[in-house]
mmCIF file of C-alpha atoms and ligand atoms in Angstrom:
data_model
loop_
_atom_site.group_PDB
_atom_site.id
_atom_site.type_symbol
_atom_site.label_atom_id
_atom_site.label_comp_id
_atom_site.label_asym_id
_atom_site.label_seq_id
_atom_site.Cartn_x
_atom_site.Cartn_y
_atom_site.Cartn_z
ATOM 1 C CA MET A 263 77.471 13.131 -4.933
ATOM 2 C CA LYS A 264 79.041 10.929 -3.852
ATOM 3 C CA PRO A 265 77.720 9.400 -0.325
ATOM 4 C CA ARG A 266 80.869 10.951 2.115
ATOM 5 C CA ARG A 267 79.810 14.577 1.264
ATOM 6 C CA ALA A 268 76.608 13.583 1.332
ATOM 7 C CA TYR A 269 76.683 12.653 4.458
ATOM 8 C CA ILE A 270 78.887 14.929 6.084
ATOM 9 C CA LEU A 271 76.310 17.590 4.620
ATOM 10 C CA TRP A 272 72.815 15.259 6.435
ATOM 11 C CA LEU A 273 75.194 15.813 9.060
ATOM 12 C CA ALA A 274 76.271 19.291 9.637
ATOM 13 C CA LEU A 275 71.818 19.792 8.385
ATOM 14 C CA CYS A 276 71.210 18.242 12.207
ATOM 15 C CA LEU A 277 73.613 20.274 13.508
ATOM 16 C CA LEU A 278 72.082 23.659 12.686
ATOM 17 C CA ALA A 279 68.574 22.048 13.333
ATOM 18 C CA LEU A 280 69.666 21.297 16.868
ATOM 19 C CA LEU A 281 70.929 24.694 17.325
ATOM 20 C CA SER A 282 68.322 26.377 16.011
ATOM 21 C CA LEU A 283 66.092 24.519 17.874
ATOM 22 C CA TYR A 284 68.386 24.749 21.600
ATOM 23 C CA GLN A 285 68.056 28.725 20.011
ATOM 24 C CA TYR A 286 64.487 28.904 19.980
ATOM 25 C CA VAL A 287 63.717 27.296 23.069
ATOM 26 C CA TYR A 288 66.266 29.922 24.879
ATOM 27 C CA LEU A 289 64.599 32.071 23.525
ATOM 28 C CA GLN A 290 61.026 31.368 23.409
ATOM 29 C CA ASN A 291 61.791 30.839 27.361
ATOM 30 C CA ILE A 292 59.748 27.384 27.742
ATOM 31 C CA ASN A 293 60.306 25.632 30.706
ATOM 32 C CA LEU A 294 62.244 22.376 30.222
ATOM 33 C CA PRO A 295 63.383 20.913 32.944
ATOM 34 C CA LYS A 296 66.233 21.964 34.606
ATOM 35 C CA TRP A 297 69.799 21.026 32.595
ATOM 36 C CA ARG A 298 71.497 21.454 34.727
ATOM 37 C CA GLY A 299 72.171 24.290 38.270
ATOM 38 C CA SER A 300 69.720 26.760 37.872
ATOM 39 C CA ASN A 301 69.070 29.572 34.833
ATOM 40 C CA SER A 302 67.125 31.294 37.293
ATOM 41 C CA HIS A 303 69.616 33.978 38.545
ATOM 42 C CA HIS A 304 68.625 36.186 35.120
ATOM 43 C CA ARG A 305 64.999 36.116 36.011
ATOM 44 C CA GLY A 306 66.422 37.792 39.288
ATOM 45 C CA ARG A 307 65.027 39.019 42.328
ATOM 46 C CA LEU A 308 63.642 42.298 40.964
ATOM 47 C CA ARG A 309 60.823 41.111 39.540
ATOM 48 C CA ASN A 310 57.708 41.521 42.140
ATOM 49 C CA VAL A 311 56.467 38.164 42.579
ATOM 50 C CA SER A 312 52.629 37.901 43.584
ATOM 51 C CA ILE A 313 51.258 35.304 45.623
ATOM 52 C CA LEU A 314 47.154 35.177 45.827
ATOM 53 C CA LEU A 315 45.717 32.516 48.852
ATOM 54 C CA TRP A 316 43.033 31.594 47.909
ATOM 55 C CA HIS A 317 41.189 31.736 50.984
ATOM 56 C CA TRP A 318 42.893 31.909 54.297
ATOM 57 C CA PRO A 319 43.822 28.134 56.781
ATOM 58 C CA PHE A 320 41.297 27.766 59.693
ATOM 59 C CA ARG A 321 38.987 30.549 58.548
ATOM 60 C CA ARG A 322 41.512 33.218 60.567
ATOM 61 C CA ALA A 323 42.272 36.632 57.996
ATOM 62 C CA TYR A 324 45.239 38.303 58.803
ATOM 63 C CA PRO A 325 44.990 42.124 57.330
ATOM 64 C CA LEU A 326 47.378 42.298 54.297
ATOM 65 C CA GLN A 327 47.278 46.172 53.795
ATOM 66 C CA GLY A 328 50.610 47.978 52.992
ATOM 67 C CA ASP A 329 53.715 45.851 51.514
ATOM 68 C CA VAL A 330 53.401 43.874 54.779
ATOM 69 C CA CYS A 331 56.360 41.344 52.787
ATOM 70 C CA LEU A 332 58.784 44.894 53.279
ATOM 71 C CA ASN A 333 57.824 46.162 56.315
ATOM 72 C CA MET A 334 56.557 42.812 58.662
ATOM 73 C CA TYR A 335 59.195 40.762 57.182
ATOM 74 C CA SER A 336 62.093 43.300 55.465
ATOM 75 C CA ILE A 337 61.058 40.041 51.944
ATOM 76 C CA PRO A 338 60.795 43.025 49.194
ATOM 77 C CA HIS A 339 59.629 42.758 45.866
ATOM 78 C CA CYS A 340 56.833 40.274 47.206
ATOM 79 C CA PHE A 341 52.630 41.290 46.816
ATOM 80 C CA ILE A 342 50.335 38.321 48.827
ATOM 81 C CA THR A 343 47.096 39.240 48.515
ATOM 82 C CA ASP A 344 43.504 36.839 49.599
ATOM 83 C CA ASP A 345 41.979 39.080 46.750
ATOM 84 C CA ARG A 346 40.387 36.488 44.470
ATOM 85 C CA SER A 347 39.474 39.272 41.440
ATOM 86 C CA LEU A 348 43.411 38.952 41.454
ATOM 87 C CA PHE A 349 43.595 35.070 40.147
ATOM 88 C CA ASP A 350 44.750 35.826 36.274
ATOM 89 C CA GLN A 351 47.544 38.484 37.612
ATOM 90 C CA ALA A 352 49.115 35.789 40.320
ATOM 91 C CA ASP A 353 52.432 34.274 40.165
ATOM 92 C CA VAL A 354 51.205 31.814 42.854
ATOM 93 C CA VAL A 355 47.819 30.616 44.264
ATOM 94 C CA VAL A 356 47.514 29.218 47.423
ATOM 95 C CA PHE A 357 45.825 26.888 48.282
ATOM 96 C CA HIS A 358 44.987 25.652 51.989
ATOM 97 C CA HIS A 359 44.544 21.736 52.084
ATOM 98 C CA HIS A 360 41.568 21.250 55.416
ATOM 99 C CA GLU A 361 39.430 23.815 53.616
ATOM 100 C CA LEU A 362 39.137 21.482 51.070
ATOM 101 C CA GLN A 363 39.230 18.380 52.673
ATOM 102 C CA ILE A 364 36.486 19.271 55.033
ATOM 103 C CA SER A 365 34.504 21.098 51.495
ATOM 104 C CA SER A 366 33.918 24.428 52.636
ATOM 105 C CA GLN A 367 36.106 25.912 49.198
ATOM 106 C CA LYS A 368 36.786 25.083 45.957
ATOM 107 C CA LEU A 369 38.964 25.408 43.549
ATOM 108 C CA PRO A 370 38.693 27.341 40.383
ATOM 109 C CA LEU A 371 38.785 24.830 37.999
ATOM 110 C CA HIS A 372 36.867 27.470 36.151
ATOM 111 C CA LEU A 373 38.798 29.847 35.542
ATOM 112 C CA PRO A 374 40.953 30.260 32.741
ATOM 113 C CA ARG A 375 44.691 28.845 34.849
ATOM 114 C CA PRO A 376 47.485 31.476 33.270
ATOM 115 C CA PRO A 377 49.842 28.684 31.779
ATOM 116 C CA SER A 378 52.932 29.875 33.933
ATOM 117 C CA GLN A 379 51.015 29.899 36.743
ATOM 118 C CA LYS A 380 51.829 27.864 40.297
ATOM 119 C CA TRP A 381 49.392 26.348 42.395
ATOM 120 C CA VAL A 382 50.711 24.948 45.674
ATOM 121 C CA TRP A 383 48.949 22.386 47.954
ATOM 122 C CA LEU A 384 48.983 24.166 51.623
ATOM 123 C CA SER A 385 49.435 21.517 54.525
ATOM 124 C CA LEU A 386 50.867 21.772 57.605
ATOM 125 C CA GLU A 387 49.287 18.138 58.860
ATOM 126 C CA PRO A 388 50.671 14.939 59.027
ATOM 127 C CA PRO A 389 49.923 12.404 57.192
ATOM 128 C CA ALA A 390 47.067 11.165 58.505
ATOM 129 C CA VAL A 391 44.898 13.636 58.894
ATOM 130 C CA ASN A 392 44.900 13.700 54.735
ATOM 131 C CA ARG A 393 42.414 12.346 53.499
ATOM 132 C CA ASP A 394 41.662 10.952 49.799
ATOM 133 C CA LEU A 395 43.713 13.384 47.797
ATOM 134 C CA THR A 396 42.845 11.598 44.244
ATOM 135 C CA LYS A 397 40.494 13.547 43.694
ATOM 136 C CA ILE A 398 43.004 16.514 43.216
ATOM 137 C CA ASN A 399 45.365 14.636 41.344
ATOM 138 C CA HIS A 400 47.269 16.639 38.124
ATOM 139 C CA LEU A 401 46.530 20.351 39.261
ATOM 140 C CA PHE A 402 49.028 21.142 41.452
ATOM 141 C CA ASN A 403 52.585 21.929 41.027
ATOM 142 C CA LEU A 404 54.173 22.537 44.120
ATOM 143 C CA THR A 405 54.218 21.800 47.619
ATOM 144 C CA MET A 406 54.532 24.179 51.176
ATOM 145 C CA SER A 407 54.518 21.474 53.983
ATOM 146 C CA TYR A 408 56.917 20.751 56.767
ATOM 147 C CA ARG A 409 58.071 18.308 54.959
ATOM 148 C CA ARG A 410 61.873 18.858 53.557
ATOM 149 C CA ASP A 411 60.900 17.405 51.008
ATOM 150 C CA ALA A 412 58.383 19.865 49.946
ATOM 151 C CA ASP A 413 59.142 22.484 47.144
ATOM 152 C CA ILE A 414 58.461 25.150 50.269
ATOM 153 C CA PRO A 415 59.776 23.097 53.514
ATOM 154 C CA MET A 416 57.859 26.134 56.002
ATOM 155 C CA PRO A 417 59.182 23.816 59.305
ATOM 156 C CA TYR A 418 57.285 24.449 62.266
ATOM 157 C CA GLY A 419 59.726 26.569 63.828
ATOM 158 C CA ARG A 420 63.921 26.793 63.152
ATOM 159 C CA MET A 421 67.174 27.538 64.569
ATOM 160 C CA VAL A 422 68.383 31.045 63.658
ATOM 161 C CA PRO A 423 72.228 31.708 64.435
ATOM 162 C CA ARG A 424 72.402 33.739 67.922
ATOM 163 C CA PRO A 425 74.634 36.962 66.794
ATOM 164 C CA GLN A 426 77.927 37.039 67.840
ATOM 165 C CA ARG A 427 79.955 39.582 69.287
ATOM 166 C CA ILE A 428 84.157 39.071 69.261
ATOM 167 C CA ASP A 429 85.384 39.431 72.999
ATOM 168 C CA PRO A 430 88.773 40.759 73.408
ATOM 169 C CA HIS A 431 90.607 37.625 73.440
ATOM 170 C CA GLY A 432 89.718 37.000 70.389
ATOM 171 C CA GLU A 433 87.059 34.903 70.755
ATOM 172 C CA LYS A 434 82.926 34.475 70.192
ATOM 173 C CA LYS A 435 80.750 34.760 72.284
ATOM 174 C CA PRO A 436 77.001 35.396 72.048
ATOM 175 C CA LEU A 437 76.102 39.828 71.994
ATOM 176 C CA HIS A 438 73.336 38.724 74.915
ATOM 177 C CA SER A 439 74.082 36.039 76.505
ATOM 178 C CA PHE A 440 71.018 33.092 77.502
ATOM 179 C CA VAL A 441 70.072 32.835 81.104
ATOM 180 C CA VAL A 442 68.882 29.292 82.409
ATOM 181 C CA PRO A 443 66.123 30.309 84.141
ATOM 182 C CA TRP A 444 67.769 27.594 86.585
ATOM 183 C CA GLU A 445 65.369 29.385 89.529
ATOM 184 C CA ASN A 446 62.494 29.797 88.027
ATOM 185 C CA HIS A 447 61.834 26.736 87.528
ATOM 186 C CA THR A 448 59.310 25.291 90.784
ATOM 187 C CA CYS A 449 58.138 22.286 88.815
ATOM 188 C CA LEU A 450 59.518 18.979 87.816
ATOM 189 C CA ALA A 451 57.157 18.181 84.107
ATOM 190 C CA SER A 452 54.582 19.885 82.109
ATOM 191 C CA TRP A 453 52.053 18.739 79.342
ATOM 192 C CA VAL A 454 49.174 20.626 77.777
ATOM 193 C CA VAL A 455 47.356 18.218 75.845
ATOM 194 C CA SER A 456 44.185 18.804 73.692
ATOM 195 C CA ASN A 457 43.486 15.570 72.228
ATOM 196 C CA PHE A 458 43.718 12.821 74.228
ATOM 197 C CA LYS A 459 43.456 9.290 72.779
ATOM 198 C CA ARG A 460 44.194 6.252 74.862
ATOM 199 C CA HIS A 461 45.652 4.636 71.338
ATOM 200 C CA HIS A 462 48.116 7.037 70.453
ATOM 201 C CA ARG A 463 51.609 6.215 72.086
ATOM 202 C CA ARG A 464 52.379 9.162 73.771
ATOM 203 C CA SER A 465 49.149 9.116 75.560
ATOM 204 C CA HIS A 466 50.321 4.944 76.960
ATOM 205 C CA VAL A 467 53.853 6.860 77.690
ATOM 206 C CA TYR A 468 51.897 9.455 79.487
ATOM 207 C CA LEU A 469 50.475 7.393 81.616
ATOM 208 C CA GLU A 470 53.300 5.325 82.297
ATOM 209 C CA LEU A 471 55.027 7.746 82.933
ATOM 210 C CA ARG A 472 52.744 10.206 85.423
ATOM 211 C CA LYS A 473 53.516 6.385 87.665
ATOM 212 C CA HIS A 474 57.429 7.911 88.573
ATOM 213 C CA ILE A 475 56.699 11.485 88.492
ATOM 214 C CA PRO A 476 55.155 14.220 88.699
ATOM 215 C CA ILE A 477 53.540 15.667 85.320
ATOM 216 C CA ASN A 478 50.752 19.166 85.193
ATOM 217 C CA VAL A 479 48.634 17.936 82.993
ATOM 218 C CA TYR A 480 47.073 21.167 81.140
ATOM 219 C CA GLY A 481 44.563 21.542 77.983
ATOM 220 C CA ALA A 482 40.630 21.084 76.890
ATOM 221 C CA ALA A 483 41.410 17.242 77.475
ATOM 222 C CA ASN A 484 41.822 17.680 81.540
ATOM 223 C CA LYS A 485 39.811 20.662 81.741
ATOM 224 C CA LYS A 486 42.382 22.873 82.276
ATOM 225 C CA ARG A 487 42.729 25.145 79.242
ATOM 226 C CA LEU A 488 45.432 27.888 79.337
ATOM 227 C CA ALA A 489 44.642 31.395 77.923
ATOM 228 C CA THR A 490 47.539 31.884 75.300
ATOM 229 C CA ASP A 491 49.511 34.153 77.519
ATOM 230 C CA GLN A 492 49.558 31.899 79.676
ATOM 231 C CA LEU A 493 50.844 28.965 78.235
ATOM 232 C CA LEU A 494 54.724 30.324 78.110
ATOM 233 C CA PRO A 495 55.443 31.515 81.808
ATOM 234 C CA THR A 496 52.965 28.061 83.022
ATOM 235 C CA VAL A 497 54.187 25.634 81.247
ATOM 236 C CA GLY A 498 58.276 28.041 81.756
ATOM 237 C CA ARG A 499 58.162 27.123 85.189
ATOM 238 C CA CYS A 500 58.718 23.578 84.808
ATOM 239 C CA HIS A 501 61.652 21.115 84.526
ATOM 240 C CA PHE A 502 60.716 19.695 81.345
ATOM 241 C CA TYR A 503 58.366 20.130 78.407
ATOM 242 C CA LEU A 504 57.029 16.534 77.178
ATOM 243 C CA ALA A 505 56.494 17.894 74.004
ATOM 244 C CA PHE A 506 55.073 15.036 72.417
ATOM 245 C CA GLU A 507 53.683 14.404 68.785
ATOM 246 C CA ASN A 508 49.783 13.198 68.454
ATOM 247 C CA SER A 509 51.089 11.476 65.009
ATOM 248 C CA VAL A 510 54.475 10.019 64.653
ATOM 249 C CA SER A 511 55.588 11.011 61.134
ATOM 250 C CA ARG A 512 59.204 11.806 59.542
ATOM 251 C CA ASP A 513 59.843 16.057 59.904
ATOM 252 C CA TYR A 514 56.392 16.246 62.094
ATOM 253 C CA ILE A 515 58.046 17.953 64.942
ATOM 254 C CA THR A 516 55.144 21.008 65.859
ATOM 255 C CA GLU A 517 54.979 24.116 68.196
ATOM 256 C CA LYS A 518 55.016 21.444 70.878
ATOM 257 C CA LEU A 519 58.607 21.592 70.298
ATOM 258 C CA TRP A 520 59.334 25.037 69.132
ATOM 259 C CA ARG A 521 57.429 26.678 71.358
ATOM 260 C CA ASN A 522 56.188 25.040 74.440
ATOM 261 C CA SER A 523 59.681 24.173 75.121
ATOM 262 C CA PHE A 524 62.749 25.657 73.090
ATOM 263 C CA GLN A 525 60.321 29.057 73.384
ATOM 264 C CA ALA A 526 59.290 28.271 77.580
ATOM 265 C CA ALA A 527 63.030 27.676 78.537
ATOM 266 C CA ASN A 528 62.553 24.355 79.291
ATOM 267 C CA VAL A 529 63.779 21.130 78.183
ATOM 268 C CA PRO A 530 62.273 19.005 76.311
ATOM 269 C CA VAL A 531 61.481 15.388 76.173
ATOM 270 C CA VAL A 532 60.194 14.800 73.365
ATOM 271 C CA LEU A 533 58.478 11.181 71.620
ATOM 272 C CA GLY A 534 57.636 11.417 67.832
ATOM 273 C CA PRO A 535 60.033 10.604 64.383
ATOM 274 C CA PRO A 536 63.411 9.078 65.688
ATOM 275 C CA ARG A 537 66.126 10.757 66.958
ATOM 276 C CA SER A 538 68.747 11.525 64.158
ATOM 277 C CA ASN A 539 65.365 12.936 62.168
ATOM 278 C CA TYR A 540 65.040 15.644 65.075
ATOM 279 C CA GLU A 541 68.506 16.135 64.665
ATOM 280 C CA ALA A 542 67.998 17.669 61.206
ATOM 281 C CA PHE A 543 66.198 19.672 62.598
ATOM 282 C CA VAL A 544 67.805 20.109 66.966
ATOM 283 C CA PRO A 545 70.665 19.779 67.804
ATOM 284 C CA ARG A 546 71.275 16.927 69.691
ATOM 285 C CA ASP A 547 72.579 18.287 72.962
ATOM 286 C CA SER A 548 68.600 20.361 72.426
ATOM 287 C CA PHE A 549 67.022 17.730 73.764
ATOM 288 C CA ILE A 550 65.487 14.134 75.663
ATOM 289 C CA HIS A 551 64.056 11.246 73.436
ATOM 290 C CA VAL A 552 61.761 8.791 74.719
ATOM 291 C CA ASP A 553 63.456 6.555 72.907
ATOM 292 C CA ASP A 554 66.355 6.775 74.651
ATOM 293 C CA PHE A 555 65.139 4.462 77.437
ATOM 294 C CA GLY A 556 64.453 0.870 77.974
ATOM 295 C CA SER A 557 61.831 2.179 79.858
ATOM 296 C CA ALA A 558 59.362 4.912 81.461
ATOM 297 C CA LYS A 559 60.426 4.038 85.276
ATOM 298 C CA GLU A 560 64.377 4.722 83.874
ATOM 299 C CA LEU A 561 63.045 8.230 81.570
ATOM 300 C CA GLY A 562 61.280 8.667 85.242
ATOM 301 C CA SER A 563 64.660 8.652 87.204
ATOM 302 C CA PHE A 564 66.867 10.248 84.448
ATOM 303 C CA LEU A 565 64.195 12.909 84.484
ATOM 304 C CA LYS A 566 64.388 13.774 88.632
ATOM 305 C CA ARG A 567 68.461 12.855 88.910
ATOM 306 C CA LEU A 568 68.511 15.413 85.815
ATOM 307 C CA ALA A 569 66.440 18.342 88.230
ATOM 308 C CA ALA A 570 69.156 18.789 90.658
ATOM 309 C CA ASN A 571 72.286 18.524 88.829
ATOM 310 C CA ARG A 572 71.815 22.588 87.564
ATOM 311 C CA THR A 573 75.055 21.809 85.840
ATOM 312 C CA HIS A 574 73.618 18.678 84.093
ATOM 313 C CA TYR A 575 70.568 20.538 83.463
ATOM 314 C CA GLU A 576 72.490 23.343 82.136
ATOM 315 C CA SER A 577 74.065 21.450 79.950
ATOM 316 C CA TYR A 578 71.154 21.296 77.834
ATOM 317 C CA PHE A 579 70.749 25.200 76.940
ATOM 318 C CA ARG A 580 74.575 24.947 75.211
ATOM 319 C CA TRP A 581 73.175 24.964 72.025
ATOM 320 C CA ARG A 582 71.947 28.837 72.950
ATOM 321 C CA GLU A 583 75.336 30.665 72.556
ATOM 322 C CA LYS A 584 75.580 29.889 69.278
ATOM 323 C CA TYR A 585 71.110 30.022 68.192
ATOM 324 C CA ASP A 586 67.933 31.267 68.680
ATOM 325 C CA VAL A 587 64.974 29.689 67.634
ATOM 326 C CA HIS A 588 62.968 31.612 65.052
ATOM 327 C CA VAL A 589 58.514 29.782 65.388
ATOM 328 C CA PRO A 590 56.747 32.266 62.558
ATOM 329 C CA SER A 591 54.492 34.741 63.748
ATOM 330 C CA ASP A 592 51.451 33.754 61.152
ATOM 331 C CA TRP A 593 50.475 32.953 58.237
ATOM 332 C CA ARG A 594 51.652 35.922 55.992
ATOM 333 C CA GLU A 595 54.856 35.060 57.456
ATOM 334 C CA ARG A 596 54.286 31.725 55.734
ATOM 335 C CA LEU A 597 53.191 33.107 52.750
ATOM 336 C CA CYS A 598 55.669 35.965 52.354
ATOM 337 C CA HIS A 599 58.957 33.601 52.742
ATOM 338 C CA ILE A 600 57.280 32.074 48.882
ATOM 339 C CA CYS A 601 59.574 34.525 47.049
ATOM 340 C CA LYS A 602 62.742 33.636 49.165
ATOM 341 C CA ARG A 603 61.859 30.398 46.943
ATOM 342 C CA TYR A 604 61.131 31.648 44.394
ATOM 343 C CA ASN A 605 63.601 31.287 42.080
ATOM 344 C CA GLU A 606 64.650 28.152 43.084
ATOM 345 C CA LEU A 607 61.540 26.292 42.243
ATOM 346 C CA PRO A 608 61.396 24.265 39.465
ATOM 347 C CA PRO A 609 59.930 26.332 37.069
ATOM 348 C CA PHE A 610 58.012 22.982 35.440
ATOM 349 C CA LYS A 611 55.976 20.467 37.438
ATOM 350 C CA VAL A 612 53.064 18.857 37.893
ATOM 351 C CA TYR A 613 52.258 16.871 41.031
ATOM 352 C CA HIS A 614 50.529 13.788 38.893
ATOM 353 C CA ASP A 615 50.354 11.551 42.228
ATOM 354 C CA LEU A 616 49.824 14.687 45.479
ATOM 355 C CA HIS A 617 47.783 11.934 47.212
ATOM 356 C CA GLY A 618 50.759 9.188 47.026
ATOM 357 C CA TRP A 619 53.434 12.373 48.190
ATOM 358 C CA ALA A 620 50.437 13.091 50.781
ATOM 359 C CA LYS A 621 49.736 10.166 52.278
ATOM 360 C CA LYS A 622 53.939 9.095 52.423
ATOM 361 C CA GLU A 623 55.077 8.648 56.174
HETATM 362 C C1 NAG B 150 57.026 46.443 42.146
HETATM 363 O O1 NAG B 150 55.931 46.813 42.236
HETATM 364 C C2 NAG B 150 56.098 48.155 42.993
HETATM 365 C C3 NAG B 150 54.442 48.179 43.908
HETATM 366 O O2 NAG B 150 53.960 48.374 43.398
HETATM 367 C C4 NAG B 150 55.821 48.468 41.957
HETATM 368 O O3 NAG B 150 56.856 50.255 42.014
HETATM 369 C C5 NAG B 150 57.073 48.417 40.972
HETATM 370 O O4 NAG B 150 57.199 48.840 39.789
HETATM 371 C C6 NAG B 150 56.992 47.143 40.310
HETATM 372 N N1 NAG B 150 58.228 46.319 39.639
HETATM 373 C C7 NAG B 150 58.650 45.920 38.902
HETATM 374 C C8 NAG B 150 59.881 45.295 38.386
HETATM 375 O O5 NAG B 150 57.201 45.422 38.030
HETATM 376 C C1 NAG B 151 62.114 34.269 86.389
HETATM 377 O O1 NAG B 151 60.863 34.894 86.194
HETATM 378 C C2 NAG B 151 60.683 36.045 86.574
HETATM 379 C C3 NAG B 151 59.784 36.565 86.861
HETATM 380 O O2 NAG B 151 58.770 35.922 86.024
HETATM 381 C C4 NAG B 151 61.533 36.951 84.949
HETATM 382 O O3 NAG B 151 61.762 38.293 85.920
HETATM 383 C C5 NAG B 151 63.100 36.300 85.178
HETATM 384 O O4 NAG B 151 63.385 37.090 84.194
HETATM 385 C C6 NAG B 151 63.202 34.609 85.015
HETATM 386 N N1 NAG B 151 64.165 34.887 85.368
HETATM 387 C C7 NAG B 151 65.345 34.068 83.418
HETATM 388 C C8 NAG B 151 66.418 34.230 83.701
HETATM 389 O O5 NAG B 151 64.368 33.461 83.017
HETATM 390 C C1 NAG B 152 76.128 16.950 87.890
HETATM 391 O O1 NAG B 152 76.429 16.087 86.563
HETATM 392 C C2 NAG B 152 77.948 16.532 85.802
HETATM 393 C C3 NAG B 152 77.921 16.487 84.751
HETATM 394 O O2 NAG B 152 77.246 15.374 83.497
HETATM 395 C C4 NAG B 152 78.634 14.850 86.665
HETATM 396 O O3 NAG B 152 79.617 15.418 86.312
HETATM 397 C C5 NAG B 152 78.045 15.485 87.992
HETATM 398 O O4 NAG B 152 78.912 13.919 88.526
HETATM 399 C C6 NAG B 152 76.452 15.494 88.620
HETATM 400 N N1 NAG B 152 76.441 15.870 89.975
HETATM 401 C C7 NAG B 152 76.201 14.652 91.051
HETATM 402 C C8 NAG B 152 76.526 14.745 92.358
HETATM 403 O O5 NAG B 152 75.579 13.336 90.896
HETATM 404 C C1 NAG B 153 50.644 23.483 36.812
HETATM 405 O O1 NAG B 153 50.333 22.697 36.600
HETATM 406 C C2 NAG B 153 49.138 22.095 35.454
HETATM 407 C C3 NAG B 153 48.365 21.282 35.724
HETATM 408 O O2 NAG B 153 47.226 21.290 36.539
HETATM 409 C C4 NAG B 153 50.099 21.969 34.096
HETATM 410 O O3 NAG B 153 48.749 22.208 33.227
HETATM 411 C C5 NAG B 153 50.280 23.299 34.017
HETATM 412 O O4 NAG B 153 51.322 23.418 32.199
HETATM 413 C C6 NAG B 153 52.012 23.673 35.818
HETATM 414 N N1 NAG B 153 52.454 24.948 34.762
HETATM 415 C C7 NAG B 153 53.720 25.446 35.416
HETATM 416 C C8 NAG B 153 53.502 25.970 35.642
HETATM 417 O O5 NAG B 153 54.062 24.232 35.921
#
């Protein structure tokens, strides 16, 4: 054979080999990294997804009778269970970090793990609270956290579009308008704090701020604990709520903002990550950021002026024409939410350095 011919034949053979390898991989549906886009749509949402919660976060269990995801959250084909005997059938197994950290629960490392099963590391706590995670490196496939860079981002709350109608002039108007409870606000500011530590930045800001404005303080730290059903009506009586996070960390924006402030219909004064980080979650005119002021005195006098000027105060509620606030009801909703993300999840992934990921500020 002439060298030229041999070369062409060799090339053709290589091509054939490559093609069949590609077909083999494709047909076997081996989970190689995605080339581009996603081929997961073929698998579709019609497939049932089963989620096993290995243990309930903070030992508080909720009933799981019936098709919870469909009946409570309108999420079809999604089944959650806490029955460990279903381990080998589960597509996803969720482990809440707190119980692993305090060793009240263990990972089922002795059980044979189905190859396509995904283990989810779940924590809604900031990096400072998570201790050494190196022991659980190389074990998890996915993360679920308040962080936007988690595989399953689970913020403490979110803005949802407010239902709109078209008025006679063809303009969009909210279906139900929001009324600013101006007349109901009979105090300037309030704060609920259960964990008062002098070294927290928020304690320092509070101690300075109270020299300039009155602040109603509730919670265990002040021995004025509010009953759950009293929380929103009580903090809702003040113009402002001090939504001060105990840990200052990227994306760590908790129910202090979403529930104690937005749901209570007051204006939040936030202390946490920088303003730009808050603006990734909420409209820029929905909150007052402590860092916008040079001192507690400046902040205090701004709040006093704002509470005396109804027009200006009400401008902090303008976003409510477009948005409503949604706060997940309990862990069941968060678990069902995994199904909504299921098709976009990476088919194959291992957190070899979960520690590094979880401790990243
Ligand atoms: C999904 O689960 C439901 C309820 O158990 C069952 O009726 C249905 O056949 C399942 N669908 C698939 C595609 O497995
Ligand atoms: C003000 O408080 C009253 C009594 O709690 C309540 O019925 C009313 O809806 C509140 N007004 C607004 C605008 O929220
Ligand atoms: C109240 O606020 C509005 C809007 O910010 C401003 O135009 C107005 O001058 C303020 N009124 C007083 C009395 O300060
Ligand atoms: C999940 O992680 C484990 C490592 O503990 C790995 O063996 C397995 O292949 C991974 N599975 C998926 C579906 O990513």
